[in-house]
Short mmCIF file of C-alpha atoms in Angstrom, two decimals:
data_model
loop_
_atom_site.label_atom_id
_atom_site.label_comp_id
_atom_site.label_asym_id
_atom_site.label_seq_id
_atom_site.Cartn_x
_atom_site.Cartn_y
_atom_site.Cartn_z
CA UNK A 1 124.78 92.92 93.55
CA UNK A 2 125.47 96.28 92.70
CA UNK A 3 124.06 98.88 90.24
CA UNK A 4 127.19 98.44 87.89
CA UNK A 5 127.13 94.87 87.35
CA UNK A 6 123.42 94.65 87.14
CA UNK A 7 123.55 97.88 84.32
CA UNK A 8 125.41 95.94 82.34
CA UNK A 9 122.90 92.99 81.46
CA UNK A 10 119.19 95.64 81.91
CA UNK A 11 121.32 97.78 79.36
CA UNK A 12 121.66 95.24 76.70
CA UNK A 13 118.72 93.49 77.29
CA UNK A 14 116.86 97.34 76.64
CA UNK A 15 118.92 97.48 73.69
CA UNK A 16 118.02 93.93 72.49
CA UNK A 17 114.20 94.38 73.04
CA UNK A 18 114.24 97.71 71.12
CA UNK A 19 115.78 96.24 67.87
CA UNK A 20 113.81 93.38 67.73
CA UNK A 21 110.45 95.08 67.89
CA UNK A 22 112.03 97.63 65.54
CA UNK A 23 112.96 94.75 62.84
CA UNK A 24 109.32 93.05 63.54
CA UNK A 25 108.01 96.79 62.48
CA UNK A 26 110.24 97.07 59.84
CA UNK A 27 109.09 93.18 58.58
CA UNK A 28 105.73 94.45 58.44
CA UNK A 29 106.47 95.52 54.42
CA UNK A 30 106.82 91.82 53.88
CA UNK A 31 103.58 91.15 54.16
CA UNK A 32 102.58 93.45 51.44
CA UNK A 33 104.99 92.06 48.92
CA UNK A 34 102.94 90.17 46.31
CA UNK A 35 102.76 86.66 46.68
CA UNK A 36 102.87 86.99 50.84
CA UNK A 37 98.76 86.40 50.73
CA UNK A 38 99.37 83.00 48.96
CA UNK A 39 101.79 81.43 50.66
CA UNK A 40 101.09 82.93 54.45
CA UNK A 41 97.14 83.03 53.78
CA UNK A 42 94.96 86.07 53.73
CA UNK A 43 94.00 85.60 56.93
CA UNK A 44 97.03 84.85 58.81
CA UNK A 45 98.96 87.45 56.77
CA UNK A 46 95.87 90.31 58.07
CA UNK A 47 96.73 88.83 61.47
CA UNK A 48 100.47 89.25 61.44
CA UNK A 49 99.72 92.50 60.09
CA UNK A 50 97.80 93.72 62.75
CA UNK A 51 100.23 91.97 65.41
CA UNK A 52 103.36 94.07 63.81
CA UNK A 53 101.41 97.55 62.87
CA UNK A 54 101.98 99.37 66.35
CA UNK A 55 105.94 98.41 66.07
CA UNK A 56 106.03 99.38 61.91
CA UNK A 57 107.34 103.22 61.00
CA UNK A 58 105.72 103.29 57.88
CA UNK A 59 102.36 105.46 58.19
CA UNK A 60 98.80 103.63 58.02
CA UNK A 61 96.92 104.23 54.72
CA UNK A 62 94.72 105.99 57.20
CA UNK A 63 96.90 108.73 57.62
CA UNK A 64 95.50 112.26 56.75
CA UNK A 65 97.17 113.72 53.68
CA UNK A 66 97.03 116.90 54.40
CA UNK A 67 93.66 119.27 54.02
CA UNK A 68 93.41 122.54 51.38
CA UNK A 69 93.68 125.76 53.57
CA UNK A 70 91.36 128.79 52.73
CA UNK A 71 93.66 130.02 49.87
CA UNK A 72 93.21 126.58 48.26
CA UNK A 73 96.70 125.74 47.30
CA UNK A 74 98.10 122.66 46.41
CA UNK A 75 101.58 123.89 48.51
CA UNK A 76 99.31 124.33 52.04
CA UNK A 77 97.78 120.79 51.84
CA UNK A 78 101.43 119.41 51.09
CA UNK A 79 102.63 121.43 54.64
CA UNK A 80 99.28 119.45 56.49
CA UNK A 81 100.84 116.15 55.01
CA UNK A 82 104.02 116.63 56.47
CA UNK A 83 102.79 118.41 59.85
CA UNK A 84 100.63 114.49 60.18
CA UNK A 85 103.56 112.68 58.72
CA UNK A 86 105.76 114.38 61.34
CA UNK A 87 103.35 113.71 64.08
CA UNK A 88 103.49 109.75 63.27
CA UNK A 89 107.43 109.78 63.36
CA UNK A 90 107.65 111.44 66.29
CA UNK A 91 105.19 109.11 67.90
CA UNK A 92 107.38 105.77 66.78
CA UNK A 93 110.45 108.08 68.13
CA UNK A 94 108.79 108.24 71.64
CA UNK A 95 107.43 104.92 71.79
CA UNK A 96 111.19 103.21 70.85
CA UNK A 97 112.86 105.74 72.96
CA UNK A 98 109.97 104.95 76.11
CA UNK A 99 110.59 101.31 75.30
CA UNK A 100 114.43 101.43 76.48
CA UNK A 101 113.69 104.03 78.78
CA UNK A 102 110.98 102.13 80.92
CA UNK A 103 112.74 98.55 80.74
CA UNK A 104 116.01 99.47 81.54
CA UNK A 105 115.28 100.68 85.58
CA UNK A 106 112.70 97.74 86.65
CA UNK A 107 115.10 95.55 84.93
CA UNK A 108 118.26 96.89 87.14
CA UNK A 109 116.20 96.49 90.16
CA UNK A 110 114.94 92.96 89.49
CA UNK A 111 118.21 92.08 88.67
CA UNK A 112 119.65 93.78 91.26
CA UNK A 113 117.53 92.14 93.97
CA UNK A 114 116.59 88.86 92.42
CA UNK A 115 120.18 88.17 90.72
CA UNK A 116 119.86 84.69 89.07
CA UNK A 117 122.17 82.62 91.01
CA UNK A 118 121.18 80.22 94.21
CA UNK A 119 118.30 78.88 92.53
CA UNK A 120 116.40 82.19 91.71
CA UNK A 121 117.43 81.73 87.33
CA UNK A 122 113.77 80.63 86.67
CA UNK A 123 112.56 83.53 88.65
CA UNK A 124 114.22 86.30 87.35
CA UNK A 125 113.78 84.83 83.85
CA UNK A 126 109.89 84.65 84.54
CA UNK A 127 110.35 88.80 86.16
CA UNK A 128 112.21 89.87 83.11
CA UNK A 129 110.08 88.10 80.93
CA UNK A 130 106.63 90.03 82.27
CA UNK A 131 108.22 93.52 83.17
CA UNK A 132 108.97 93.47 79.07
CA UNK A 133 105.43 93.07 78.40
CA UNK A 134 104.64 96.21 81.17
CA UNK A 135 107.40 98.18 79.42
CA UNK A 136 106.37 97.86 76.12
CA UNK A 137 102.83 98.32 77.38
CA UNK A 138 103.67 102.10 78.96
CA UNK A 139 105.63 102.53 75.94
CA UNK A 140 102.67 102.87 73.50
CA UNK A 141 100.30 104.56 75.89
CA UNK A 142 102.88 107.39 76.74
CA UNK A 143 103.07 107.60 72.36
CA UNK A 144 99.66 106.98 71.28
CA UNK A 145 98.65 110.79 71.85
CA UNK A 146 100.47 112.02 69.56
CA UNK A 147 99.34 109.02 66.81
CA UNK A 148 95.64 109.64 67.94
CA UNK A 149 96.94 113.52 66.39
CA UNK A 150 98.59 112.54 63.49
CA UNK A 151 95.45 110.67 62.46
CA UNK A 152 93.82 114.29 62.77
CA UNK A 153 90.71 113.15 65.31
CA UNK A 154 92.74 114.32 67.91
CA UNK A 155 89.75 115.88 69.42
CA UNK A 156 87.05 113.16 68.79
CA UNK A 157 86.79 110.66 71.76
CA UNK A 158 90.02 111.13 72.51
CA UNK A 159 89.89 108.57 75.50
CA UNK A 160 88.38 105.61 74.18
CA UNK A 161 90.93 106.31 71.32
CA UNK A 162 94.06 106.32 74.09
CA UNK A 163 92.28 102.86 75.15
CA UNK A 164 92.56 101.16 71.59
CA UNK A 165 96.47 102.54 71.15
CA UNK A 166 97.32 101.31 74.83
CA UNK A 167 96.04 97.82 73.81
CA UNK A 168 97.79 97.50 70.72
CA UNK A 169 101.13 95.71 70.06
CA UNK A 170 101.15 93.53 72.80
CA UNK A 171 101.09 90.41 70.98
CA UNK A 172 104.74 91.04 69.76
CA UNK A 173 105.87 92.02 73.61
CA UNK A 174 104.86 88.23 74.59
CA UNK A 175 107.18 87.15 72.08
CA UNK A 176 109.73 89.24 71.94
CA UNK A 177 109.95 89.70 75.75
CA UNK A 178 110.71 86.44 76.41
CA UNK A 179 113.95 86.10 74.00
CA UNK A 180 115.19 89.42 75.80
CA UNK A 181 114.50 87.58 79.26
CA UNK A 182 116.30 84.58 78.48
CA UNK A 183 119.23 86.70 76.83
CA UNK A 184 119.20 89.44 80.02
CA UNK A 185 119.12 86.60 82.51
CA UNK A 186 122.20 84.74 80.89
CA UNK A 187 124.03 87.76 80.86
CA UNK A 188 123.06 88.43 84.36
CA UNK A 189 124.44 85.38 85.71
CA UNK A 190 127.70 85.70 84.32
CA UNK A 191 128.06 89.30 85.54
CA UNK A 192 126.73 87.94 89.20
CA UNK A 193 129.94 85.97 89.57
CA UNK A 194 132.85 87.45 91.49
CA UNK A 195 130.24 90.12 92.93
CA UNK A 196 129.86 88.38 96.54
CA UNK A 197 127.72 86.52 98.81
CA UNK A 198 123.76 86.78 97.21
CA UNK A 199 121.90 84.27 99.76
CA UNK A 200 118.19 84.11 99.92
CA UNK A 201 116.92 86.02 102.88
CA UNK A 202 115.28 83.77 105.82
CA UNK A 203 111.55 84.79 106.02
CA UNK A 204 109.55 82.97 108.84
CA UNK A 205 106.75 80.47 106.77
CA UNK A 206 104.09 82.34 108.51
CA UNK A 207 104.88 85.85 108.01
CA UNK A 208 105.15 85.11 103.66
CA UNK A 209 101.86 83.37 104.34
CA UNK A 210 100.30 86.25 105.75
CA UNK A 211 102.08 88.72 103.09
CA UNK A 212 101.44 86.65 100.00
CA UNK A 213 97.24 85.90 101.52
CA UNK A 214 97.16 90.10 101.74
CA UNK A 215 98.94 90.84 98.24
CA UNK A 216 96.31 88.19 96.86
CA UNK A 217 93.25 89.86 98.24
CA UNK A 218 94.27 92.95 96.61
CA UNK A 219 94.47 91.06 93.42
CA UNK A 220 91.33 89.52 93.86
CA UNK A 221 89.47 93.01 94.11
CA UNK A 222 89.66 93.43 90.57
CA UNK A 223 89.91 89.77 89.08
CA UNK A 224 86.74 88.74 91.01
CA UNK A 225 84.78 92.03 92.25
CA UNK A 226 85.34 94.54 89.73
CA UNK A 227 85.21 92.01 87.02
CA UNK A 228 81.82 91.34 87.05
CA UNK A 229 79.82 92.34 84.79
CA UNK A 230 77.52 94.82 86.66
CA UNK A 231 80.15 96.06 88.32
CA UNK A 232 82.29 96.66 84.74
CA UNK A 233 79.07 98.12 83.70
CA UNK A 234 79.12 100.47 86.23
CA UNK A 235 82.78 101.79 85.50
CA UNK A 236 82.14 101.22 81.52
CA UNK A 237 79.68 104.02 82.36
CA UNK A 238 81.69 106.34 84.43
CA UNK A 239 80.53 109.81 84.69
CA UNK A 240 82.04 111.98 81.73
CA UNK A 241 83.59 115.27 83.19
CA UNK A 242 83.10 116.18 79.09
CA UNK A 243 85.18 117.72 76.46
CA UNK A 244 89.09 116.22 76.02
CA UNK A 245 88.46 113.66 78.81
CA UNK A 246 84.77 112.39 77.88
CA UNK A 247 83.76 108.60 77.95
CA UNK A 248 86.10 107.41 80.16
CA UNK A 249 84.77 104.03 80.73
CA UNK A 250 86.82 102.03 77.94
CA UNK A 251 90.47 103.47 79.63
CA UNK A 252 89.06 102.80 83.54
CA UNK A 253 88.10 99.35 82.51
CA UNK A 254 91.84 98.99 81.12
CA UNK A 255 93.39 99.75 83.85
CA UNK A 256 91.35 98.42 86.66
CA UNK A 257 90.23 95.10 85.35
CA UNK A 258 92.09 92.31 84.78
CA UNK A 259 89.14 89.77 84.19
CA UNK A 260 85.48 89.49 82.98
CA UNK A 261 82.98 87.20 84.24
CA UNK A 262 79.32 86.85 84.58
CA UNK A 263 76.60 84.75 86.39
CA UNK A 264 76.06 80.82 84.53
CA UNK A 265 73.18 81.89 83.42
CA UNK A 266 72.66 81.07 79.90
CA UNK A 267 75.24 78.60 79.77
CA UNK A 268 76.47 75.02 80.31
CA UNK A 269 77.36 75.29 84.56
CA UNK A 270 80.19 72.77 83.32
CA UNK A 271 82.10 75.28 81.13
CA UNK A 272 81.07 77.96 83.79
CA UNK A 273 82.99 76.53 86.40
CA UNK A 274 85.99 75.61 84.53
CA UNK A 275 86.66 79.11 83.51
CA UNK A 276 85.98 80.18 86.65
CA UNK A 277 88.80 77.52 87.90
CA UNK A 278 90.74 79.57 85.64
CA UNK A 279 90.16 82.84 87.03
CA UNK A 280 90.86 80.30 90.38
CA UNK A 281 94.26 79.37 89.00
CA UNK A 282 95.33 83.16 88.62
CA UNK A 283 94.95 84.04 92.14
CA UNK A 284 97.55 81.18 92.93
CA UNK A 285 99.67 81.78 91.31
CA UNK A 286 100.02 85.50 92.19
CA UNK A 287 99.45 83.87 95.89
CA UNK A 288 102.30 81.14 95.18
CA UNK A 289 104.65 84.17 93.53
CA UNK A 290 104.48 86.36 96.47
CA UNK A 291 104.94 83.88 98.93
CA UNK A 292 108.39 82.55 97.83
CA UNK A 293 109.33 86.19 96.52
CA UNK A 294 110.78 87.58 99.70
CA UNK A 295 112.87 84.58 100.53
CA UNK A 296 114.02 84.86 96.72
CA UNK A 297 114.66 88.62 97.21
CA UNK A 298 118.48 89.61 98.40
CA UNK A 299 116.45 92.68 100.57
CA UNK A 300 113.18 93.24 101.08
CA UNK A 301 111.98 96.39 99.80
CA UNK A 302 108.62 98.02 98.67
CA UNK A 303 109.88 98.78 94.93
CA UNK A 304 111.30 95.21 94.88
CA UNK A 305 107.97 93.54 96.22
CA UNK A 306 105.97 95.43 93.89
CA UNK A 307 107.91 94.73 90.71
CA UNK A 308 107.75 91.23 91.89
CA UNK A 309 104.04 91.45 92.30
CA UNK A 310 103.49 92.70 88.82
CA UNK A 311 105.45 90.46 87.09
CA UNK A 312 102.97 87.89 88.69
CA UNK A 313 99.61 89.03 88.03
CA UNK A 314 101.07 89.63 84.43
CA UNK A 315 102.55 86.03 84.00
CA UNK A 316 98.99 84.94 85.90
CA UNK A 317 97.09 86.24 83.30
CA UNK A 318 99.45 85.50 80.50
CA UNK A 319 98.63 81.52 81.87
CA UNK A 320 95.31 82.21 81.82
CA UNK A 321 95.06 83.24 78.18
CA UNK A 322 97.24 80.48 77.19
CA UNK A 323 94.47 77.70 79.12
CA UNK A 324 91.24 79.74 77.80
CA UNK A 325 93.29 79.26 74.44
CA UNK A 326 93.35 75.93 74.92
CA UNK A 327 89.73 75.61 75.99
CA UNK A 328 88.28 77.53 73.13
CA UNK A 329 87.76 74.20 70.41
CA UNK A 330 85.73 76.38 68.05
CA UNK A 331 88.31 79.65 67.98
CA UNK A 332 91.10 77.02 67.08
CA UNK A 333 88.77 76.76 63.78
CA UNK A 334 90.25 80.20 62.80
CA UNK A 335 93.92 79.41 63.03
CA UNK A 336 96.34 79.84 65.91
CA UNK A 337 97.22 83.22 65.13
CA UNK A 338 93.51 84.48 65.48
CA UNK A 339 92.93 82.62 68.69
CA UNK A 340 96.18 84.09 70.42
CA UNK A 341 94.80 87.36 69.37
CA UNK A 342 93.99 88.36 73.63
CA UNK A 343 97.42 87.52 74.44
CA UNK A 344 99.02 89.99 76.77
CA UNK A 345 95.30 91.31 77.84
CA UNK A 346 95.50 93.31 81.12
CA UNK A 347 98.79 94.54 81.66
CA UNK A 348 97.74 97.99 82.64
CA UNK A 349 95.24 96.54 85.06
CA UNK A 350 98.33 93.99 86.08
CA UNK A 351 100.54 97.54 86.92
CA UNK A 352 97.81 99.24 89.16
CA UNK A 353 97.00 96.35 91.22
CA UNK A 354 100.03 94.33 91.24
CA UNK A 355 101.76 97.71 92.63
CA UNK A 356 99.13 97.90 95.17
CA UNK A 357 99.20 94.18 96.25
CA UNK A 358 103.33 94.67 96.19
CA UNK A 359 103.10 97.63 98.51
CA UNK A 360 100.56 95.97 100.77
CA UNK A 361 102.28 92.44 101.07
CA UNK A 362 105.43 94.40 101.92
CA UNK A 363 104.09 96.34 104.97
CA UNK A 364 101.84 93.43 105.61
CA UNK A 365 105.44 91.14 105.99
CA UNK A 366 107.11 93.97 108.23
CA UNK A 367 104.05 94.55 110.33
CA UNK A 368 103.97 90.46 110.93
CA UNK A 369 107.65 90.61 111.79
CA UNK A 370 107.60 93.24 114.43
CA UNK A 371 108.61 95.96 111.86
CA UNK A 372 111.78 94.66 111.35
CA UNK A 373 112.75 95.31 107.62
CA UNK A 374 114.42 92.47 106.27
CA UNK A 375 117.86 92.69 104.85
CA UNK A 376 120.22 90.43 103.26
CA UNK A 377 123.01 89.21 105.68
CA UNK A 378 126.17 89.95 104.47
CA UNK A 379 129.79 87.92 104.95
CA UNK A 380 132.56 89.49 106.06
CA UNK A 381 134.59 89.48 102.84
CA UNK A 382 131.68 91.60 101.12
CA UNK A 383 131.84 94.07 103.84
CA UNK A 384 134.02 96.34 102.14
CA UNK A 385 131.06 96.42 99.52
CA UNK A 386 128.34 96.97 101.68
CA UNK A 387 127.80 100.41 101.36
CA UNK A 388 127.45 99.83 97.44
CA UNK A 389 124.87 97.32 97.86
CA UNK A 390 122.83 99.69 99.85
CA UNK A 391 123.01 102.62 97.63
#
């Protein structure tokens, strides 16, 4: 499949994802209208709130408005108000813009190499459905400096502060993501036809086994070594070079762990080892994912692979949350809303290591097969576009 026909459907499925989280921001208004608290409920209406806030244009009540200079003038402390003002709308400006900007290239490739025709629909809706929760994610974190500024503490913990904004808003990306998958992966299909042979590359049984067991291991690392709690201790207390990048502990944790856990002590061993089977269940499926992605894959390749491996860990995870949901009886007390509140946890943790365990199952697959690099075989009516597919 080439670039061209696999623009078309990442381009409006960019497009689509940006509007929608742009109309959930803009909803966000709603909730303030009177009446909303009634018929919603305070407490799911505060929820909702909080879900939509990172997405919403209009300013926080937080914001700064503006700070008298040394003349004392009622003109200067206008000037502050717009300089913070100016500082938020630039942030929303970069996140939307970062939004398109990251989804639109990991969404050509998976298309690209994991077109949904042959049997491989579910797959690239499941890719396309995680790789819009990793966009959005590096979305806010490449705006939240300039939000952690326009709240004028720009200079006060400035890391842990990056940590909250990169954990924000990821509620809405579950939902949202998955109505731009289904729409991208549509549109996909019907630009697939007419564009040649796509077959599923043969990949011998044991050389996926050995790929997917390596990719897993790296995963494991962080779900099941760096996840415990004297080890999370360790990096929650990470030496602080000082100044700008003090206290780094709160943003290493985000990106490095994608679980917590701790010994049974304490508590029932029964609920102990079923969230543990959990934690179990993740590894699985990441193991599962990356053993049937290079057979789904039309080539083979390290980008490819560790796209493929980050859309797992993230829809691992995402499963996870969705059975510790399920297992909490007393959060459910609280309303669905407030339960579902860790939805989308450990994305950034899901990018570092799912690129790593990509990268690793790919040369673990070549180095198994002699070093031969897989490619897709191609029929002699699509050899005319051959040197398109490769480019």
């Amino acid at each position: 499949m080439t670039y061209r026909r696999a623009a078309i459907p990442a381009l409006l499925g960019g497009l689509l994802l940006t509007a929608l989280l742009w109309w959930a921001g803009a909803s966000a208004d709603a909730l303030h209208l009177p009446g909303s608290g009634s018929v919603l409920g305070g407490q799911t209406a505060a929820e909702l709130e909080r879900w939509l806030a990172p997405w919403a244009y209009d300013p926080p009540t937080a914001l700064p408005l503006g700070t008298e200079t040394s003349g004392g003038t009622g003109d200067a402390a206008v000037t502050d108000s717009g300089h913070y003002l100016a500082l938020y709308t630039t942030a929303l400006q970069i996140r939307f813009c970062a939004l398109f900007a990251f989804f639109v290239p990991g969404a050509m490739l998976l298309i690209r190499r994991l077109p949904p025709v042959h049997g491989r629909t579910p797959a690239t809706l499941l890719t396309l459905w995680a790789w819009a929760m990793v966009a959005g994610t590096l979305a806010v974190g490449v705006s939240t400096p300039w939000l952690i500024a326009s709240m004028g503490r720009g200079s006060y913990r400035f890391l842990p502060q990056l940590a909250g904004g990169i954990a924000a808003g990821r509620q809405m990306l579950v939902v949202t993501g998955l109505v731009v998958a289904a729409v991208t992966a549509l549109v996909a299909r019907i630009a697939a036809k007419g564009a040649g042979p796509l077959p599923r590359t043969p990949v011998p049984a044991r050389a996926s086994r050995r790929a997917a067991t390596a990719g897993t291991a790296v995963i494991a690392v962080s779900l099941l070594l760096l996840s415990y709690e004297k080890v999370a201790a360790a990096i929650q207390t990470a030496p602080s070079p000082g100044g700008l990048l003090d206290e780094p502990g709160d943003l290493l944790r985000q990106w490095l762990l994608l679980g917590a856990w701790s010994s049974p002590a304490g508590t029932a061993l029964g609920d102990w080892l079923l969230y543990r089977a959990v934690d179990v269940l993740v590894l699985a499926l990441v193991w599962t994912a990356l053993r049937l992605l290079p057979g789904l894959l039309t080539r083979v390749s390290v980008p490819a692979m560790a796209a493929g491996a980050v859309s797992a860990t993230v829809l691992g995870l995402l499963v996870s949350q969705l059975l510790r949901i399920a297992l909490d009886t007393t959060g459910l007390r609280y309303g669905l809303l407030y339960v579902s509140g860790n939805l989308g946890n450990g994305v950034p943790a899901a990018l570092t290591w799912g690129v790593l365990a990509g990268t690793v199952a790919t040369l673990t697959l070549r180095a198994a097969r002699g070093g031969e690099e897989t490619t897709e075989p191609l029929a002699p009516e699509a050899s005319a576009t051959s040197g398109a597919e490769r480019a």
